[in-house]
Amino acid sequence: MGRELLKEKNIVITGASGGIGAEIAKLCAARGANLVLLARSLDKLQQLQSDLQQKYHVSVDVFQLDVSDTNQVKEVFKQIFDTIGQIDILVNNAGFGIFREAHKATMDEIKGMFDVNVVGLMACTNMVLPKMRERRSGHIINIASQAGKIATPKSSVYSATKHAVLGYTNALRMELADYNVLVTAVNPGPIATNFFDIADEQGTYVKNVQRYMLQPEYVASKVVDSMLTKTREINLPRWMNMGSVVYVLFPRLFERLGKRVFNSK
Ligand code: NJP
């Protein structure tokens, strides 16, 4: 991709205070994009803002936002439009997981994951859709997961949220095809971020998958390379995605053979 493609484009990233979101922000800044960074941790956003402004001399705005609060989403996006005018790319990245068997998941945990991963993502998307459709340009990038393709034990609720994200993303892509608005789903496997501080309290899963954990910088580079291109889906690592292709064809066999691996949480 031409490195100039993102120059002076306005890119909004949710969940930008750490992990993949922060890495995506760094790479976008390096390519000359103007950024709007959103998350609940304003202090972390401000630190990143000052680092990026100093290093890359780009415009960086930050807003505190809990994406699960629909009213806050409306207010913050109104402020964003007032501040920067138009949004060229929205990266819906904010999300979290709690790895627990279904019978142990509390209703607060279930609602919490759906409110952030699904409803929050849809709320932010709704804020940009009218203007992107009207302008007939823009790109919406949704961070889903390989868990949105294959559901595994102990991630019943998290997988359900990411299946929802993928379903929504696929329909959205078709709805927007005639409006020249691009839609990309990102489905990574495990990535070495703070995600697991919440998801995997015992550290068992992290220990078991350590050898094939992706680095956040690598995932971010694939996401940024896809910006303003017609990339349908990013699946990482590639071999893990082969698993989901085989799963669709032979689900029963796959579940039987994969049992030991799937239970490694
Ligand atoms: O996780 P982490 P990742 N409102 O914990 C923010 C998906 N994924 O970078 O609000 C607004 O380092 C939080 O900020 P703060 C995953 O499902 C991951 O790995 O300040 N923001 C932070 O910036 C998620 O969708 C793996 O606490 C909220 C960010 O989200 C995305 O990748 C594998 C928020 C989370 O950063 C980024 O996760 C996979 C809220 N209510 C998919 N709640 C993986 N790591 O293995 C959280 O397949 N945030």
PDB file of C-alpha atoms and ligand atoms in Angstrom:
ATOM      1  CA  MET A   1       0.000   0.000   0.000  1.00  0.00           C
ATOM      2  CA  GLY A   2       1.232   3.490  -0.769  1.00  0.00           C
ATOM      3  CA  ARG A   3       2.363   5.001   2.526  1.00  0.00           C
ATOM      4  CA  GLU A   4       0.858   8.341   1.432  1.00  0.00           C
ATOM      5  CA  LEU A   5      -2.690   6.916   1.397  1.00  0.00           C
ATOM      6  CA  LEU A   6      -3.319   7.753   5.056  1.00  0.00           C
ATOM      7  CA  LYS A   7      -1.681  11.172   5.060  1.00  0.00           C
ATOM      8  CA  GLU A   8      -4.021  13.727   6.668  1.00  0.00           C
ATOM      9  CA  LYS A   9      -6.872  11.223   6.812  1.00  0.00           C
ATOM     10  CA  ASN A  10      -8.990  11.459   9.974  1.00  0.00           C
ATOM     11  CA  ILE A  11      -8.891   8.145  11.822  1.00  0.00           C
ATOM     12  CA  VAL A  12     -10.928   7.382  14.954  1.00  0.00           C
ATOM     13  CA  ILE A  13      -9.831   4.438  17.099  1.00  0.00           C
ATOM     14  CA  THR A  14     -11.816   3.065  20.040  1.00  0.00           C
ATOM     15  CA  GLY A  15      -9.921   1.262  22.807  1.00  0.00           C
ATOM     16  CA  ALA A  16      -6.802   3.213  21.908  1.00  0.00           C
ATOM     17  CA  SER A  17      -5.341   3.419  25.425  1.00  0.00           C
ATOM     18  CA  GLY A  18      -3.362   0.184  25.081  1.00  0.00           C
ATOM     19  CA  GLY A  19      -2.932  -3.112  23.240  1.00  0.00           C
ATOM     20  CA  ILE A  20      -3.670  -3.273  19.523  1.00  0.00           C
ATOM     21  CA  GLY A  21      -5.525   0.055  19.538  1.00  0.00           C
ATOM     22  CA  ALA A  22      -2.462   1.970  20.715  1.00  0.00           C
ATOM     23  CA  GLU A  23      -0.232   0.150  18.199  1.00  0.00           C
ATOM     24  CA  ILE A  24      -2.637   0.972  15.361  1.00  0.00           C
ATOM     25  CA  ALA A  25      -2.536   4.619  16.489  1.00  0.00           C
ATOM     26  CA  LYS A  26       1.291   4.690  16.387  1.00  0.00           C
ATOM     27  CA  LEU A  27       1.458   3.240  12.867  1.00  0.00           C
ATOM     28  CA  CYS A  28      -1.251   5.601  11.579  1.00  0.00           C
ATOM     29  CA  ALA A  29       0.602   8.580  13.062  1.00  0.00           C
ATOM     30  CA  ALA A  30       3.815   7.388  11.396  1.00  0.00           C
ATOM     31  CA  ARG A  31       1.932   7.546   8.065  1.00  0.00           C
ATOM     32  CA  GLY A  32       0.812  11.107   8.679  1.00  0.00           C
ATOM     33  CA  ALA A  33      -2.826  10.519   9.660  1.00  0.00           C
ATOM     34  CA  ASN A  34      -4.764  12.762  12.048  1.00  0.00           C
ATOM     35  CA  LEU A  35      -6.031  10.773  14.980  1.00  0.00           C
ATOM     36  CA  VAL A  36      -8.901  10.740  17.426  1.00  0.00           C
ATOM     37  CA  LEU A  37      -8.206   8.329  20.266  1.00  0.00           C
ATOM     38  CA  LEU A  38     -10.983   7.028  22.516  1.00  0.00           C
ATOM     39  CA  ALA A  39     -11.006   4.914  25.699  1.00  0.00           C
ATOM     40  CA  ARG A  40     -11.967   5.168  29.362  1.00  0.00           C
ATOM     41  CA  SER A  41      -8.377   5.791  30.580  1.00  0.00           C
ATOM     42  CA  LEU A  42      -7.887   9.447  29.737  1.00  0.00           C
ATOM     43  CA  ASP A  43      -4.408   9.586  31.331  1.00  0.00           C
ATOM     44  CA  LYS A  44      -3.102   6.836  29.026  1.00  0.00           C
ATOM     45  CA  LEU A  45      -4.675   8.519  25.991  1.00  0.00           C
ATOM     46  CA  GLN A  46      -3.060  11.841  26.911  1.00  0.00           C
ATOM     47  CA  GLN A  47       0.341  10.196  27.278  1.00  0.00           C
ATOM     48  CA  LEU A  48      -0.006   8.580  23.840  1.00  0.00           C
ATOM     49  CA  GLN A  49      -1.261  11.875  22.407  1.00  0.00           C
ATOM     50  CA  SER A  50       1.803  13.752  23.591  1.00  0.00           C
ATOM     51  CA  ASP A  51       4.193  10.986  22.392  1.00  0.00           C
ATOM     52  CA  LEU A  52       2.635  10.890  18.924  1.00  0.00           C
ATOM     53  CA  GLN A  53       2.431  14.661  18.520  1.00  0.00           C
ATOM     54  CA  GLN A  54       6.069  15.046  19.504  1.00  0.00           C
ATOM     55  CA  LYS A  55       7.329  12.211  17.321  1.00  0.00           C
ATOM     56  CA  TYR A  56       5.190  12.594  14.198  1.00  0.00           C
ATOM     57  CA  HIS A  57       3.830  16.188  14.320  1.00  0.00           C
ATOM     58  CA  VAL A  58       0.306  15.005  13.525  1.00  0.00           C
ATOM     59  CA  SER A  59      -2.957  16.188  15.011  1.00  0.00           C
ATOM     60  CA  VAL A  60      -4.149  13.939  17.855  1.00  0.00           C
ATOM     61  CA  ASP A  61      -7.387  14.525  19.774  1.00  0.00           C
ATOM     62  CA  VAL A  62      -8.410  12.395  22.722  1.00  0.00           C
ATOM     63  CA  PHE A  63     -11.790  11.874  24.351  1.00  0.00           C
ATOM     64  CA  GLN A  64     -12.761   9.778  27.330  1.00  0.00           C
ATOM     65  CA  LEU A  65     -15.391   7.286  26.217  1.00  0.00           C
ATOM     66  CA  ASP A  66     -17.003   4.189  27.611  1.00  0.00           C
ATOM     67  CA  VAL A  67     -18.468   2.678  24.439  1.00  0.00           C
ATOM     68  CA  SER A  68     -21.096   0.790  26.437  1.00  0.00           C
ATOM     69  CA  ASP A  69     -22.730   4.115  27.344  1.00  0.00           C
ATOM     70  CA  THR A  70     -24.817   4.942  24.282  1.00  0.00           C
ATOM     71  CA  ASN A  71     -25.505   8.525  25.357  1.00  0.00           C
ATOM     72  CA  GLN A  72     -21.788   9.138  25.864  1.00  0.00           C
ATOM     73  CA  VAL A  73     -21.119   7.698  22.399  1.00  0.00           C
ATOM     74  CA  LYS A  74     -23.547  10.209  20.880  1.00  0.00           C
ATOM     75  CA  GLU A  75     -22.053  13.158  22.789  1.00  0.00           C
ATOM     76  CA  VAL A  76     -18.446  12.253  22.059  1.00  0.00           C
ATOM     77  CA  PHE A  77     -19.022  11.663  18.330  1.00  0.00           C
ATOM     78  CA  LYS A  78     -20.821  14.992  18.107  1.00  0.00           C
ATOM     79  CA  GLN A  79     -17.732  16.620  19.659  1.00  0.00           C
ATOM     80  CA  ILE A  80     -15.491  14.713  17.235  1.00  0.00           C
ATOM     81  CA  PHE A  81     -17.435  15.953  14.211  1.00  0.00           C
ATOM     82  CA  ASP A  82     -17.367  19.505  15.623  1.00  0.00           C
ATOM     83  CA  THR A  83     -13.594  19.242  16.123  1.00  0.00           C
ATOM     84  CA  ILE A  84     -12.363  17.492  12.980  1.00  0.00           C
ATOM     85  CA  GLY A  85     -15.234  17.746  10.504  1.00  0.00           C
ATOM     86  CA  GLN A  86     -15.209  14.339   8.900  1.00  0.00           C
ATOM     87  CA  ILE A  87     -14.216  10.813   9.858  1.00  0.00           C
ATOM     88  CA  ASP A  88     -12.470   8.862   7.102  1.00  0.00           C
ATOM     89  CA  ILE A  89     -11.784   5.654   9.005  1.00  0.00           C
ATOM     90  CA  LEU A  90     -13.383   4.215  12.149  1.00  0.00           C
ATOM     91  CA  VAL A  91     -11.561   1.387  13.918  1.00  0.00           C
ATOM     92  CA  ASN A  92     -13.936  -0.348  16.327  1.00  0.00           C
ATOM     93  CA  ASN A  93     -11.368  -1.977  18.562  1.00  0.00           C
ATOM     94  CA  ALA A  94     -12.624  -1.542  22.167  1.00  0.00           C
ATOM     95  CA  GLY A  95     -13.465  -4.898  23.671  1.00  0.00           C
ATOM     96  CA  PHE A  96     -12.811  -7.399  26.418  1.00  0.00           C
ATOM     97  CA  GLY A  97     -13.387 -11.014  27.292  1.00  0.00           C
ATOM     98  CA  ILE A  98     -13.836 -13.119  30.386  1.00  0.00           C
ATOM     99  CA  PHE A  99     -13.019 -16.785  29.906  1.00  0.00           C
ATOM    100  CA  ARG A 100     -15.556 -18.688  31.987  1.00  0.00           C
ATOM    101  CA  GLU A 101     -17.867 -21.605  31.400  1.00  0.00           C
ATOM    102  CA  ALA A 102     -21.424 -20.540  30.601  1.00  0.00           C
ATOM    103  CA  HIS A 103     -22.883 -21.779  33.892  1.00  0.00           C
ATOM    104  CA  LYS A 104     -20.368 -19.693  35.859  1.00  0.00           C
ATOM    105  CA  ALA A 105     -20.815 -16.448  33.931  1.00  0.00           C
ATOM    106  CA  THR A 106     -22.856 -13.854  35.807  1.00  0.00           C
ATOM    107  CA  MET A 107     -25.505 -11.775  34.056  1.00  0.00           C
ATOM    108  CA  ASP A 108     -23.383  -8.660  34.724  1.00  0.00           C
ATOM    109  CA  GLU A 109     -20.452 -10.273  32.900  1.00  0.00           C
ATOM    110  CA  ILE A 110     -22.652 -11.402  30.015  1.00  0.00           C
ATOM    111  CA  LYS A 111     -24.299  -7.992  29.612  1.00  0.00           C
ATOM    112  CA  GLY A 112     -20.952  -6.254  30.108  1.00  0.00           C
ATOM    113  CA  MET A 113     -19.307  -8.127  27.239  1.00  0.00           C
ATOM    114  CA  PHE A 114     -22.261  -7.646  24.895  1.00  0.00           C
ATOM    115  CA  ASP A 115     -22.603  -3.955  25.826  1.00  0.00           C
ATOM    116  CA  VAL A 116     -18.958  -3.223  24.972  1.00  0.00           C
ATOM    117  CA  ASN A 117     -18.090  -5.713  22.229  1.00  0.00           C
ATOM    118  CA  VAL A 118     -21.381  -5.639  20.329  1.00  0.00           C
ATOM    119  CA  VAL A 119     -23.706  -2.783  21.273  1.00  0.00           C
ATOM    120  CA  GLY A 120     -20.806  -0.340  21.765  1.00  0.00           C
ATOM    121  CA  LEU A 121     -19.353  -1.237  18.376  1.00  0.00           C
ATOM    122  CA  MET A 122     -22.749  -0.800  16.706  1.00  0.00           C
ATOM    123  CA  ALA A 123     -23.346   2.512  18.504  1.00  0.00           C
ATOM    124  CA  CYS A 124     -20.035   3.951  17.254  1.00  0.00           C
ATOM    125  CA  THR A 125     -20.715   2.624  13.757  1.00  0.00           C
ATOM    126  CA  ASN A 126     -24.156   4.253  13.724  1.00  0.00           C
ATOM    127  CA  MET A 127     -22.525   7.592  14.452  1.00  0.00           C
ATOM    128  CA  VAL A 128     -20.417   7.491  11.283  1.00  0.00           C
ATOM    129  CA  LEU A 129     -22.781   5.726   8.872  1.00  0.00           C
ATOM    130  CA  PRO A 130     -25.029   8.610   7.761  1.00  0.00           C
ATOM    131  CA  LYS A 131     -22.111  10.874   6.801  1.00  0.00           C
ATOM    132  CA  MET A 132     -20.066   8.097   5.176  1.00  0.00           C
ATOM    133  CA  ARG A 133     -23.071   7.019   3.097  1.00  0.00           C
ATOM    134  CA  GLU A 134     -23.761  10.623   2.131  1.00  0.00           C
ATOM    135  CA  ARG A 135     -20.138  11.276   1.156  1.00  0.00           C
ATOM    136  CA  ARG A 136     -19.887   7.869  -0.479  1.00  0.00           C
ATOM    137  CA  SER A 137     -16.525   7.237   1.126  1.00  0.00           C
ATOM    138  CA  GLY A 138     -15.049   5.883   4.324  1.00  0.00           C
ATOM    139  CA  HIS A 139     -13.817   2.706   5.942  1.00  0.00           C
ATOM    140  CA  ILE A 140     -15.131   0.855   8.992  1.00  0.00           C
ATOM    141  CA  ILE A 141     -12.762  -1.690  10.526  1.00  0.00           C
ATOM    142  CA  ASN A 142     -14.184  -4.009  13.166  1.00  0.00           C
ATOM    143  CA  ILE A 143     -11.868  -5.966  15.416  1.00  0.00           C
ATOM    144  CA  ALA A 144     -13.638  -9.308  15.822  1.00  0.00           C
ATOM    145  CA  SER A 145     -11.693 -12.509  16.571  1.00  0.00           C
ATOM    146  CA  GLN A 146     -11.000 -16.075  15.529  1.00  0.00           C
ATOM    147  CA  ALA A 147     -13.397 -16.684  18.449  1.00  0.00           C
ATOM    148  CA  GLY A 148     -16.035 -15.252  16.124  1.00  0.00           C
ATOM    149  CA  LYS A 149     -15.403 -18.146  13.756  1.00  0.00           C
ATOM    150  CA  ILE A 150     -14.893 -21.051  16.138  1.00  0.00           C
ATOM    151  CA  ALA A 151     -16.494 -21.003  19.574  1.00  0.00           C
ATOM    152  CA  THR A 152     -14.544 -22.935  22.178  1.00  0.00           C
ATOM    153  CA  PRO A 153     -15.220 -24.007  25.776  1.00  0.00           C
ATOM    154  CA  LYS A 154     -14.821 -21.315  28.436  1.00  0.00           C
ATOM    155  CA  SER A 155     -15.387 -18.581  25.866  1.00  0.00           C
ATOM    156  CA  SER A 156     -19.065 -19.210  25.181  1.00  0.00           C
ATOM    157  CA  VAL A 157     -20.090 -15.626  25.939  1.00  0.00           C
ATOM    158  CA  TYR A 158     -17.004 -13.931  24.452  1.00  0.00           C
ATOM    159  CA  SER A 159     -17.306 -16.093  21.296  1.00  0.00           C
ATOM    160  CA  ALA A 160     -20.987 -15.209  21.052  1.00  0.00           C
ATOM    161  CA  THR A 161     -20.125 -11.489  21.104  1.00  0.00           C
ATOM    162  CA  LYS A 162     -17.524 -11.922  18.371  1.00  0.00           C
ATOM    163  CA  HIS A 163     -19.878 -14.095  16.250  1.00  0.00           C
ATOM    164  CA  ALA A 164     -22.306 -11.183  16.554  1.00  0.00           C
ATOM    165  CA  VAL A 165     -19.620  -8.726  15.452  1.00  0.00           C
ATOM    166  CA  LEU A 166     -18.807 -10.852  12.401  1.00  0.00           C
ATOM    167  CA  GLY A 167     -22.462 -11.263  11.436  1.00  0.00           C
ATOM    168  CA  TYR A 168     -23.023  -7.521  11.742  1.00  0.00           C
ATOM    169  CA  THR A 169     -19.848  -6.731   9.815  1.00  0.00           C
ATOM    170  CA  ASN A 170     -20.723  -9.048   6.923  1.00  0.00           C
ATOM    171  CA  ALA A 171     -24.198  -7.561   6.510  1.00  0.00           C
ATOM    172  CA  LEU A 172     -22.839  -4.020   6.870  1.00  0.00           C
ATOM    173  CA  ARG A 173     -20.323  -4.661   4.072  1.00  0.00           C
ATOM    174  CA  MET A 174     -23.130  -5.639   1.705  1.00  0.00           C
ATOM    175  CA  GLU A 175     -25.332  -2.712   2.768  1.00  0.00           C
ATOM    176  CA  LEU A 176     -22.517  -0.266   2.075  1.00  0.00           C
ATOM    177  CA  ALA A 177     -21.117  -1.799  -1.116  1.00  0.00           C
ATOM    178  CA  ASP A 178     -23.116   0.553  -3.351  1.00  0.00           C
ATOM    179  CA  TYR A 179     -22.048   3.536  -1.250  1.00  0.00           C
ATOM    180  CA  ASN A 180     -18.332   2.972  -1.722  1.00  0.00           C
ATOM    181  CA  VAL A 181     -17.858   2.588   2.041  1.00  0.00           C
ATOM    182  CA  LEU A 182     -15.339  -0.144   2.875  1.00  0.00           C
ATOM    183  CA  VAL A 183     -15.869  -2.648   5.683  1.00  0.00           C
ATOM    184  CA  THR A 184     -13.187  -4.954   7.073  1.00  0.00           C
ATOM    185  CA  ALA A 185     -13.326  -7.595   9.801  1.00  0.00           C
ATOM    186  CA  VAL A 186     -10.166  -8.437  11.721  1.00  0.00           C
ATOM    187  CA  ASN A 187     -10.002 -11.923  13.225  1.00  0.00           C
ATOM    188  CA  PRO A 188      -6.836 -12.489  15.204  1.00  0.00           C
ATOM    189  CA  GLY A 189      -5.891 -15.428  17.382  1.00  0.00           C
ATOM    190  CA  PRO A 190      -4.319 -14.748  20.794  1.00  0.00           C
ATOM    191  CA  ILE A 191      -2.294 -11.521  20.986  1.00  0.00           C
ATOM    192  CA  ALA A 192       0.164 -10.590  23.745  1.00  0.00           C
ATOM    193  CA  THR A 193      -1.755  -7.665  25.306  1.00  0.00           C
ATOM    194  CA  ASN A 194      -3.348  -6.801  28.647  1.00  0.00           C
ATOM    195  CA  PHE A 195      -6.523  -8.480  27.339  1.00  0.00           C
ATOM    196  CA  PHE A 196      -5.568 -11.603  29.294  1.00  0.00           C
ATOM    197  CA  ASP A 197      -5.316  -9.752  32.634  1.00  0.00           C
ATOM    198  CA  ILE A 198      -9.116  -9.862  32.627  1.00  0.00           C
ATOM    199  CA  ALA A 199      -9.804 -12.785  30.280  1.00  0.00           C
ATOM    200  CA  ASP A 200      -7.507 -15.338  31.860  1.00  0.00           C
ATOM    201  CA  GLU A 201      -7.166 -14.583  35.580  1.00  0.00           C
ATOM    202  CA  GLN A 202      -5.436 -17.914  36.300  1.00  0.00           C
ATOM    203  CA  GLY A 203      -2.939 -17.512  33.446  1.00  0.00           C
ATOM    204  CA  THR A 204      -3.599 -21.078  32.222  1.00  0.00           C
ATOM    205  CA  TYR A 205      -4.598 -20.098  28.708  1.00  0.00           C
ATOM    206  CA  VAL A 206      -1.688 -17.700  28.290  1.00  0.00           C
ATOM    207  CA  LYS A 207       0.709 -20.452  29.386  1.00  0.00           C
ATOM    208  CA  ASN A 208      -0.813 -22.940  26.947  1.00  0.00           C
ATOM    209  CA  VAL A 209      -0.881 -20.668  23.895  1.00  0.00           C
ATOM    210  CA  GLN A 210       2.304 -18.691  24.628  1.00  0.00           C
ATOM    211  CA  ARG A 211       4.190 -20.232  21.716  1.00  0.00           C
ATOM    212  CA  TYR A 212       1.771 -19.005  19.087  1.00  0.00           C
ATOM    213  CA  MET A 213       0.784 -15.641  20.584  1.00  0.00           C
ATOM    214  CA  LEU A 214       0.783 -12.817  18.044  1.00  0.00           C
ATOM    215  CA  GLN A 215       2.556  -9.552  18.790  1.00  0.00           C
ATOM    216  CA  PRO A 216       0.265  -6.477  18.878  1.00  0.00           C
ATOM    217  CA  GLU A 217       2.639  -4.522  16.591  1.00  0.00           C
ATOM    218  CA  TYR A 218       2.296  -7.220  13.916  1.00  0.00           C
ATOM    219  CA  VAL A 219      -1.514  -7.340  14.105  1.00  0.00           C
ATOM    220  CA  ALA A 220      -1.627  -3.538  14.020  1.00  0.00           C
ATOM    221  CA  SER A 221       0.597  -3.433  10.920  1.00  0.00           C
ATOM    222  CA  LYS A 222      -1.797  -5.749   9.058  1.00  0.00           C
ATOM    223  CA  VAL A 223      -4.759  -3.588  10.089  1.00  0.00           C
ATOM    224  CA  VAL A 224      -3.057  -0.370   9.008  1.00  0.00           C
ATOM    225  CA  ASP A 225      -1.959  -1.913   5.678  1.00  0.00           C
ATOM    226  CA  SER A 226      -5.616  -2.734   4.988  1.00  0.00           C
ATOM    227  CA  MET A 227      -6.810   0.839   5.507  1.00  0.00           C
ATOM    228  CA  LEU A 228      -8.650   2.322   2.509  1.00  0.00           C
ATOM    229  CA  THR A 229      -8.211  -0.958   0.611  1.00  0.00           C
ATOM    230  CA  LYS A 230     -10.953  -3.446  -0.230  1.00  0.00           C
ATOM    231  CA  THR A 231      -9.764  -5.998   2.326  1.00  0.00           C
ATOM    232  CA  ARG A 232     -12.732  -8.134   3.353  1.00  0.00           C
ATOM    233  CA  GLU A 233     -11.177  -9.919   6.314  1.00  0.00           C
ATOM    234  CA  ILE A 234      -7.831 -10.163   8.038  1.00  0.00           C
ATOM    235  CA  ASN A 235      -7.274 -13.578   9.586  1.00  0.00           C
ATOM    236  CA  LEU A 236      -4.224 -14.126  11.767  1.00  0.00           C
ATOM    237  CA  PRO A 237      -2.363 -16.378  12.096  1.00  0.00           C
ATOM    238  CA  ARG A 238      -3.187 -17.854   8.683  1.00  0.00           C
ATOM    239  CA  TRP A 239      -3.023 -21.483   9.894  1.00  0.00           C
ATOM    240  CA  MET A 240      -5.623 -20.764  12.561  1.00  0.00           C
ATOM    241  CA  ASN A 241      -7.992 -19.559   9.905  1.00  0.00           C
ATOM    242  CA  MET A 242      -7.481 -22.799   7.982  1.00  0.00           C
ATOM    243  CA  GLY A 243      -8.900 -24.408  11.114  1.00  0.00           C
ATOM    244  CA  SER A 244     -12.120 -22.436  10.781  1.00  0.00           C
ATOM    245  CA  VAL A 245     -12.435 -23.437   7.113  1.00  0.00           C
ATOM    246  CA  VAL A 246     -12.090 -27.116   8.047  1.00  0.00           C
ATOM    247  CA  TYR A 247     -14.501 -26.568  10.959  1.00  0.00           C
ATOM    248  CA  VAL A 248     -17.261 -25.385   8.626  1.00  0.00           C
ATOM    249  CA  LEU A 249     -16.797 -28.499   6.476  1.00  0.00           C
ATOM    250  CA  PHE A 250     -16.370 -31.123   9.229  1.00  0.00           C
ATOM    251  CA  PRO A 251     -17.646 -29.647  12.508  1.00  0.00           C
ATOM    252  CA  ARG A 252     -18.206 -32.910  14.371  1.00  0.00           C
ATOM    253  CA  LEU A 253     -14.793 -34.331  13.504  1.00  0.00           C
ATOM    254  CA  PHE A 254     -13.110 -31.012  14.265  1.00  0.00           C
ATOM    255  CA  GLU A 255     -14.711 -30.737  17.696  1.00  0.00           C
ATOM    256  CA  ARG A 256     -13.693 -34.327  18.529  1.00  0.00           C
ATOM    257  CA  LEU A 257     -10.100 -34.018  17.327  1.00  0.00           C
ATOM    258  CA  GLY A 258      -9.647 -30.517  18.740  1.00  0.00           C
ATOM    259  CA  LYS A 259     -11.091 -31.275  22.168  1.00  0.00           C
ATOM    260  CA  ARG A 260      -7.759 -31.333  24.002  1.00  0.00           C
ATOM    261  CA  VAL A 261      -6.582 -28.051  22.406  1.00  0.00           C
ATOM    262  CA  PHE A 262      -9.939 -26.308  22.877  1.00  0.00           C
ATOM    263  CA  ASN A 263      -9.947 -27.219  26.546  1.00  0.00           C
ATOM    264  CA  SER A 264      -6.548 -25.606  27.093  1.00  0.00           C
ATOM    265  CA  LYS A 265      -8.061 -22.521  28.763  1.00  0.00           C
TER     266      LYS A 265
HETATM  267  O1  NJP B   1      -6.800  -5.706  24.646  1.00  0.00           O
HETATM  268  P1  NJP B   1      -6.390  -4.578  25.702  1.00  0.00           P
HETATM  269  P2  NJP B   1      -6.480  -5.881  23.092  1.00  0.00           P
HETATM  270  N1  NJP B   1     -15.141   1.547  26.525  1.00  0.00           N
HETATM  271  O2  NJP B   1      -7.052  -5.016  26.967  1.00  0.00           O
HETATM  272  C1  NJP B   1     -10.562  -0.503  25.765  1.00  0.00           C
HETATM  273  C2  NJP B   1      -9.782  -8.111  20.437  1.00  0.00           C
HETATM  274  N2  NJP B   1      -9.001  -9.332  20.461  1.00  0.00           N
HETATM  275  O3  NJP B   1      -5.725  -4.759  22.545  1.00  0.00           O
HETATM  276  O4  NJP B   1     -11.202   1.855  28.418  1.00  0.00           O
HETATM  277  C3  NJP B   1     -14.104   1.997  25.819  1.00  0.00           C
HETATM  278  O5  NJP B   1      -4.931  -4.374  25.687  1.00  0.00           O
HETATM  279  C4  NJP B   1      -9.429  -0.422  26.761  1.00  0.00           C
HETATM  280  O6  NJP B   1      -9.263   0.908  27.235  1.00  0.00           O
HETATM  281  P3  NJP B   1      -9.793   1.458  28.670  1.00  0.00           P
HETATM  282  C5  NJP B   1     -10.473  -7.764  21.733  1.00  0.00           C
HETATM  283  O7  NJP B   1     -11.682  -8.466  21.899  1.00  0.00           O
HETATM  284  C6  NJP B   1      -7.972  -9.488  21.320  1.00  0.00           C
HETATM  285  O8  NJP B   1      -5.950  -7.247  22.925  1.00  0.00           O
HETATM  286  O9  NJP B   1      -8.911   2.619  28.914  1.00  0.00           O
HETATM  287  N3  NJP B   1     -12.954   1.343  25.694  1.00  0.00           N
HETATM  288  C7  NJP B   1      -8.221  -0.743  25.887  1.00  0.00           C
HETATM  289  O10 NJP B   1      -7.754   0.416  25.232  1.00  0.00           O
HETATM  290  C8  NJP B   1     -10.695  -6.282  21.530  1.00  0.00           C
HETATM  291  O11 NJP B   1     -11.863  -6.053  20.788  1.00  0.00           O
HETATM  292  C9  NJP B   1      -7.274 -10.688  21.330  1.00  0.00           C
HETATM  293  O12 NJP B   1      -9.643   0.348  29.645  1.00  0.00           O
HETATM  294  C10 NJP B   1     -12.854   0.164  26.323  1.00  0.00           C
HETATM  295  C11 NJP B   1      -8.803  -1.699  24.846  1.00  0.00           C
HETATM  296  O13 NJP B   1     -10.236  -1.570  24.876  1.00  0.00           O
HETATM  297  C12 NJP B   1      -9.491  -5.845  20.694  1.00  0.00           C
HETATM  298  O14 NJP B   1      -8.923  -7.044  20.187  1.00  0.00           O
HETATM  299  C13 NJP B   1      -7.619 -11.692  20.445  1.00  0.00           C
HETATM  300  C14 NJP B   1     -13.894  -0.392  27.068  1.00  0.00           C
HETATM  301  C15 NJP B   1      -8.452  -3.131  25.151  1.00  0.00           C
HETATM  302  O15 NJP B   1      -7.075  -3.266  25.134  1.00  0.00           O
HETATM  303  C16 NJP B   1      -8.414  -5.101  21.465  1.00  0.00           C
HETATM  304  O16 NJP B   1      -7.970  -5.893  22.530  1.00  0.00           O
HETATM  305  C17 NJP B   1      -8.678 -11.506  19.604  1.00  0.00           C
HETATM  306  C18 NJP B   1     -15.069   0.364  27.171  1.00  0.00           C
HETATM  307  N4  NJP B   1     -16.118  -0.049  27.897  1.00  0.00           N
HETATM  308  C19 NJP B   1      -9.370 -10.319  19.603  1.00  0.00           C
HETATM  309  N5  NJP B   1     -13.493  -1.586  27.563  1.00  0.00           N
HETATM  310  C20 NJP B   1      -6.132 -10.938  22.255  1.00  0.00           C
HETATM  311  N6  NJP B   1      -5.557  -9.942  22.915  1.00  0.00           N
HETATM  312  O17 NJP B   1      -5.717 -12.099  22.368  1.00  0.00           O
HETATM  313  C21 NJP B   1     -12.241  -1.778  27.131  1.00  0.00           C
HETATM  314  O18 NJP B   1      -9.030 -12.492  18.785  1.00  0.00           O
HETATM  315  N7  NJP B   1     -11.847  -0.739  26.386  1.00  0.00           N
END
